[in-house]
mmCIF file of C-alpha atoms in Angstrom:
data_model
loop_
_atom_site.group_PDB
_atom_site.id
_atom_site.type_symbol
_atom_site.label_atom_id
_atom_site.label_comp_id
_atom_site.label_asym_id
_atom_site.label_seq_id
_atom_site.Cartn_x
_atom_site.Cartn_y
_atom_site.Cartn_z
ATOM 1 C CA MET A 1 83.994 105.409 93.407
ATOM 2 C CA ALA A 2 85.876 106.773 96.424
ATOM 3 C CA ALA A 3 88.338 104.594 98.319
ATOM 4 C CA GLN A 4 87.724 104.293 102.053
ATOM 5 C CA ILE A 5 90.294 103.312 104.694
ATOM 6 C CA TYR A 6 89.222 101.646 107.943
ATOM 7 C CA PRO A 7 92.086 101.363 110.470
ATOM 8 C CA SER A 8 91.716 98.201 112.546
ATOM 9 C CA ILE A 9 92.140 98.705 116.269
ATOM 10 C CA LEU A 10 93.071 95.039 116.559
ATOM 11 C CA SER A 11 96.560 96.326 115.734
ATOM 12 C CA ALA A 12 96.347 99.237 118.188
ATOM 13 C CA ASP A 13 97.430 99.442 121.819
ATOM 14 C CA PHE A 14 94.400 98.173 123.745
ATOM 15 C CA ALA A 15 95.505 100.074 126.848
ATOM 16 C CA ARG A 16 95.237 103.363 124.910
ATOM 17 C CA LEU A 17 92.237 102.911 122.644
ATOM 18 C CA ALA A 18 90.959 106.486 122.922
ATOM 19 C CA GLU A 19 94.391 107.869 122.004
ATOM 20 C CA GLU A 20 94.803 105.322 119.224
ATOM 21 C CA ALA A 21 91.461 106.418 117.739
ATOM 22 C CA LYS A 22 92.633 110.036 117.787
ATOM 23 C CA ALA A 23 95.849 108.985 116.033
ATOM 24 C CA VAL A 24 93.881 108.081 112.901
ATOM 25 C CA GLU A 25 91.679 111.165 112.661
ATOM 26 C CA GLY A 26 90.777 111.530 109.011
ATOM 27 C CA ALA A 27 90.023 107.832 108.625
ATOM 28 C CA ASP A 28 86.652 107.036 107.067
ATOM 29 C CA TRP A 29 85.591 104.530 109.730
ATOM 30 C CA LEU A 30 87.259 102.726 112.622
ATOM 31 C CA HIS A 31 87.212 98.933 112.258
ATOM 32 C CA VAL A 32 86.541 97.018 115.480
ATOM 33 C CA ASP A 33 87.011 93.237 115.593
ATOM 34 C CA VAL A 34 84.864 91.363 118.113
ATOM 35 C CA MET A 35 85.963 87.736 118.630
ATOM 36 C CA ASP A 36 84.429 85.254 121.050
ATOM 37 C CA ASN A 37 86.974 82.378 121.133
ATOM 38 C CA HIS A 38 84.296 80.104 119.652
ATOM 39 C CA PHE A 39 83.653 81.152 116.059
ATOM 40 C CA VAL A 40 87.350 82.014 115.829
ATOM 41 C CA PRO A 41 90.196 80.874 118.137
ATOM 42 C CA ASN A 42 90.798 84.246 119.732
ATOM 43 C CA LEU A 43 89.129 86.559 122.241
ATOM 44 C CA THR A 44 89.056 90.349 121.935
ATOM 45 C CA LEU A 45 86.911 93.186 123.226
ATOM 46 C CA GLY A 46 83.173 93.177 123.807
ATOM 47 C CA MET A 47 80.202 95.461 124.169
ATOM 48 C CA PRO A 48 81.349 97.630 127.121
ATOM 49 C CA ILE A 49 84.535 98.565 125.248
ATOM 50 C CA VAL A 50 82.547 99.365 122.107
ATOM 51 C CA GLU A 51 80.271 101.643 124.143
ATOM 52 C CA SER A 52 83.274 103.450 125.640
ATOM 53 C CA LEU A 53 85.044 103.752 122.293
ATOM 54 C CA SER A 54 81.951 105.189 120.604
ATOM 55 C CA ARG A 55 81.954 107.979 123.201
ATOM 56 C CA ALA A 56 85.688 108.606 122.796
ATOM 57 C CA THR A 57 85.808 109.218 119.036
ATOM 58 C CA ASP A 58 83.821 110.951 116.321
ATOM 59 C CA ILE A 59 84.981 108.386 113.758
ATOM 60 C CA PRO A 60 82.064 106.011 113.087
ATOM 61 C CA LEU A 61 82.591 102.437 114.249
ATOM 62 C CA ASP A 62 82.550 99.496 111.849
ATOM 63 C CA LEU A 63 81.988 96.362 113.921
ATOM 64 C CA HIS A 64 83.178 93.027 112.540
ATOM 65 C CA LEU A 65 81.529 90.281 114.589
ATOM 66 C CA MET A 66 83.542 87.061 114.473
ATOM 67 C CA ILE A 67 81.177 85.412 116.917
ATOM 68 C CA GLU A 68 78.629 82.666 117.215
ATOM 69 C CA ASP A 69 74.943 83.601 117.291
ATOM 70 C CA PRO A 70 75.212 87.035 115.642
ATOM 71 C CA ASP A 71 71.429 86.951 115.197
ATOM 72 C CA ARG A 72 71.193 87.565 118.935
ATOM 73 C CA TRP A 73 74.119 89.923 119.457
ATOM 74 C CA ALA A 74 74.458 92.079 116.327
ATOM 75 C CA PRO A 75 71.473 94.359 117.047
ATOM 76 C CA GLN A 76 72.821 95.013 120.535
ATOM 77 C CA TYR A 77 76.088 96.275 119.062
ATOM 78 C CA VAL A 78 74.099 98.877 117.123
ATOM 79 C CA GLU A 79 72.662 100.032 120.438
ATOM 80 C CA ALA A 80 76.221 100.113 121.832
ATOM 81 C CA GLY A 81 77.204 102.697 119.237
ATOM 82 C CA ALA A 82 78.176 100.891 116.025
ATOM 83 C CA GLY A 83 77.404 102.674 112.776
ATOM 84 C CA SER A 84 77.941 99.505 110.737
ATOM 85 C CA VAL A 85 77.730 95.889 111.863
ATOM 86 C CA THR A 86 79.200 92.963 109.935
ATOM 87 C CA PHE A 87 78.073 89.423 110.729
ATOM 88 C CA HIS A 88 79.517 86.264 109.213
ATOM 89 C CA ALA A 89 77.444 84.337 106.708
ATOM 90 C CA GLU A 90 78.803 81.121 108.221
ATOM 91 C CA ALA A 91 77.432 82.024 111.666
ATOM 92 C CA ALA A 92 74.094 83.698 110.928
ATOM 93 C CA ALA A 93 70.933 81.588 111.121
ATOM 94 C CA ALA A 94 68.770 84.097 109.230
ATOM 95 C CA PRO A 95 71.001 86.595 107.401
ATOM 96 C CA VAL A 96 68.211 88.479 105.618
ATOM 97 C CA ARG A 97 66.220 88.971 108.792
ATOM 98 C CA LEU A 98 69.372 89.997 110.656
ATOM 99 C CA ALA A 99 70.414 92.519 108.002
ATOM 100 C CA ARG A 100 66.959 94.066 108.093
ATOM 101 C CA GLU A 101 67.027 94.286 111.886
ATOM 102 C CA ILE A 102 70.427 95.996 111.849
ATOM 103 C CA ARG A 103 69.159 98.503 109.289
ATOM 104 C CA ALA A 104 65.953 99.068 111.232
ATOM 105 C CA LYS A 105 68.025 100.066 114.256
ATOM 106 C CA GLY A 106 69.785 102.707 112.184
ATOM 107 C CA ALA A 107 73.111 101.079 111.225
ATOM 108 C CA ARG A 108 74.564 99.808 107.972
ATOM 109 C CA ALA A 109 74.234 96.042 107.536
ATOM 110 C CA SER A 110 77.207 94.061 106.277
ATOM 111 C CA MET A 111 77.975 90.382 105.785
ATOM 112 C CA ALA A 112 81.422 88.744 105.811
ATOM 113 C CA LEU A 113 82.630 85.635 104.010
ATOM 114 C CA LYS A 114 85.562 83.482 105.061
ATOM 115 C CA PRO A 115 88.109 82.713 102.308
ATOM 116 C CA ALA A 116 86.601 79.306 101.505
ATOM 117 C CA THR A 117 82.982 80.520 101.398
ATOM 118 C CA PRO A 118 81.802 81.174 97.824
ATOM 119 C CA ILE A 119 79.989 84.393 97.010
ATOM 120 C CA GLU A 120 77.676 82.838 94.431
ATOM 121 C CA GLN A 121 75.334 81.203 96.933
ATOM 122 C CA TYR A 122 74.581 84.615 98.464
ATOM 123 C CA GLU A 123 73.858 86.486 95.229
ATOM 124 C CA ASP A 124 70.130 86.749 95.902
ATOM 125 C CA ILE A 125 70.537 88.488 99.266
ATOM 126 C CA LEU A 126 73.066 91.121 98.182
ATOM 127 C CA PRO A 127 70.294 93.769 97.856
ATOM 128 C CA GLU A 128 69.639 93.369 101.589
ATOM 129 C CA LEU A 129 73.160 94.542 102.442
ATOM 130 C CA ASP A 130 75.003 97.850 102.556
ATOM 131 C CA MET A 131 78.447 96.247 102.434
ATOM 132 C CA LEU A 132 80.005 92.856 101.786
ATOM 133 C CA LEU A 133 83.312 91.868 103.414
ATOM 134 C CA ILE A 134 85.624 89.461 101.614
ATOM 135 C CA MET A 135 88.155 88.111 104.106
ATOM 136 C CA THR A 136 91.611 88.016 102.541
ATOM 137 C CA VAL A 137 93.003 85.989 105.458
ATOM 138 C CA GLU A 138 91.433 83.404 107.736
ATOM 139 C CA PRO A 139 89.576 85.369 110.423
ATOM 140 C CA GLY A 140 90.768 85.322 113.999
ATOM 141 C CA PHE A 141 94.253 86.823 114.064
ATOM 142 C CA GLY A 142 95.849 90.083 112.967
ATOM 143 C CA GLY A 143 99.110 90.355 111.080
ATOM 144 C CA GLN A 144 98.518 87.483 108.639
ATOM 145 C CA PRO A 145 99.866 87.647 105.069
ATOM 146 C CA PHE A 146 97.462 88.575 102.289
ATOM 147 C CA LEU A 147 95.928 85.672 100.331
ATOM 148 C CA ASP A 148 96.314 86.450 96.622
ATOM 149 C CA ILE A 149 93.944 83.612 95.785
ATOM 150 C CA MET A 150 91.111 85.850 97.027
ATOM 151 C CA LEU A 151 91.525 88.324 94.141
ATOM 152 C CA PRO A 152 89.332 86.302 91.710
ATOM 153 C CA LYS A 153 86.626 86.140 94.389
ATOM 154 C CA ILE A 154 86.756 89.923 94.770
ATOM 155 C CA ARG A 155 86.378 90.262 90.993
ATOM 156 C CA ARG A 156 83.404 87.877 90.909
ATOM 157 C CA THR A 157 81.750 89.787 93.728
ATOM 158 C CA ARG A 158 82.220 93.113 91.945
ATOM 159 C CA GLU A 159 80.673 91.560 88.823
ATOM 160 C CA LEU A 160 77.610 90.476 90.819
ATOM 161 C CA ILE A 161 77.276 93.949 92.325
ATOM 162 C CA ALA A 162 77.356 95.455 88.834
ATOM 163 C CA LYS A 163 74.955 92.811 87.480
ATOM 164 C CA HIS A 164 72.293 93.853 89.991
ATOM 165 C CA GLY A 165 73.070 97.586 89.808
ATOM 166 C CA LEU A 166 73.743 97.800 93.541
ATOM 167 C CA GLU A 167 75.366 100.619 95.524
ATOM 168 C CA LEU A 168 77.044 98.013 97.690
ATOM 169 C CA TRP A 169 80.413 98.721 99.302
ATOM 170 C CA LEU A 170 82.953 95.923 98.848
ATOM 171 C CA GLN A 171 85.343 95.618 101.781
ATOM 172 C CA VAL A 172 88.526 93.570 102.116
ATOM 173 C CA ASP A 173 90.184 92.696 105.402
ATOM 174 C CA GLY A 174 93.465 90.875 106.006
ATOM 175 C CA GLY A 175 97.004 91.677 104.972
ATOM 176 C CA VAL A 176 96.021 94.975 103.366
ATOM 177 C CA SER A 177 99.102 97.173 103.013
ATOM 178 C CA ALA A 178 100.896 99.474 100.594
ATOM 179 C CA SER A 179 102.041 96.391 98.666
ATOM 180 C CA THR A 180 98.598 94.768 98.329
ATOM 181 C CA ILE A 181 95.977 97.532 98.366
ATOM 182 C CA GLU A 182 96.276 98.388 94.666
ATOM 183 C CA ARG A 183 95.625 94.771 93.656
ATOM 184 C CA CYS A 184 92.524 94.709 95.838
ATOM 185 C CA ALA A 185 91.277 97.955 94.337
ATOM 186 C CA GLU A 186 91.912 96.808 90.784
ATOM 187 C CA ALA A 187 89.961 93.617 91.506
ATOM 188 C CA GLY A 188 86.929 95.545 92.744
ATOM 189 C CA ALA A 189 87.283 96.506 96.410
ATOM 190 C CA ASP A 190 86.542 100.077 97.501
ATOM 191 C CA VAL A 191 86.725 99.707 101.307
ATOM 192 C CA PHE A 192 89.991 98.604 102.895
ATOM 193 C CA VAL A 193 90.643 97.465 106.462
ATOM 194 C CA ALA A 194 94.267 98.090 107.418
ATOM 195 C CA GLY A 195 95.748 97.113 110.757
ATOM 196 C CA SER A 196 99.507 96.933 111.088
ATOM 197 C CA ALA A 197 99.929 98.980 107.891
ATOM 198 C CA VAL A 198 98.394 101.903 109.804
ATOM 199 C CA TYR A 199 99.185 101.332 113.467
ATOM 200 C CA GLY A 200 102.663 100.017 112.713
ATOM 201 C CA ALA A 201 103.535 103.264 110.912
ATOM 202 C CA VAL A 202 105.403 106.136 112.515
ATOM 203 C CA ASP A 203 102.466 108.427 111.697
ATOM 204 C CA PRO A 204 99.189 106.478 111.484
ATOM 205 C CA ALA A 205 97.204 109.412 110.099
ATOM 206 C CA THR A 206 99.680 109.847 107.243
ATOM 207 C CA ALA A 207 99.546 106.107 106.569
ATOM 208 C CA VAL A 208 95.749 106.369 106.203
ATOM 209 C CA ARG A 209 96.071 109.179 103.655
ATOM 210 C CA THR A 210 98.791 107.362 101.710
ATOM 211 C CA LEU A 211 96.784 104.140 101.498
ATOM 212 C CA ARG A 212 93.672 106.044 100.447
ATOM 213 C CA ASP A 213 95.594 107.806 97.674
ATOM 214 C CA GLN A 214 97.034 104.495 96.458
ATOM 215 C CA ALA A 215 93.654 102.794 96.426
ATOM 216 C CA GLY A 216 91.925 105.779 94.857
ATOM 217 C CA ALA A 217 94.376 105.887 91.961
ATOM 218 C CA ALA A 218 93.993 102.145 91.378
ATOM 219 C CA ILE A 219 90.197 102.400 91.414
ATOM 220 C CA ALA A 220 90.253 105.304 88.962
ATOM 221 C CA ALA A 221 92.232 103.172 86.514
ATOM 222 C CA ALA A 222 90.299 99.942 87.090
ATOM 223 C CA PRO A 223 87.984 98.689 84.301
ATOM 224 C CA TRP A 224 85.180 97.947 86.769
ATOM 225 C CA ALA A 225 85.128 101.562 87.982
ATOM 226 C CA CYS A 226 85.370 103.024 84.494
ATOM 227 C CA ASP A 227 82.311 101.034 83.488
ATOM 228 C CA HIS A 228 80.321 102.088 86.569
#
């Protein structure tokens, strides 16, 4: 199980997004947060910026939609250039149908859960997804401290993935850094969104490699990976 690092441009300089994407060459994907000031109390970039960013970098874009009505908007973000689109379970009216539509348009389909949303009620639809995102902070703002109370939820999710024999990526987002990434990996995560831990570093590309090495070593030693 290979560790993947997704630098979050929420922590980048929005006036220099093309340059900031180049600064993390070698990253697995580039994580792009879309917020609408309704589902979460913040407003970020939208579809025109995603279209421009997709033309400015060869790193595939991982869109995290923190918006209302993702059933309407998520497929359009695939057309804008996203290689993976994550919608929130709390916002989607028909998550299975939406995941299938995203896949049909050629992107990976992912679903996110807020910290208080249990994974168990979504067990039956996990086969419809390519990735599941466990939020390790409340969505809406960057730079928040990691919530350790999410580690048991990550473990339960990894157990469900193993129970159904799925090749489902398990992503964590929020407060991921050199001091927290190993705990996330040990619990079961294999995809890590890192914002300030990457873009706050002197050399963002080196920070990506360092985090990937940390996570990879933790995964290699984790019981869940050894049993896979």
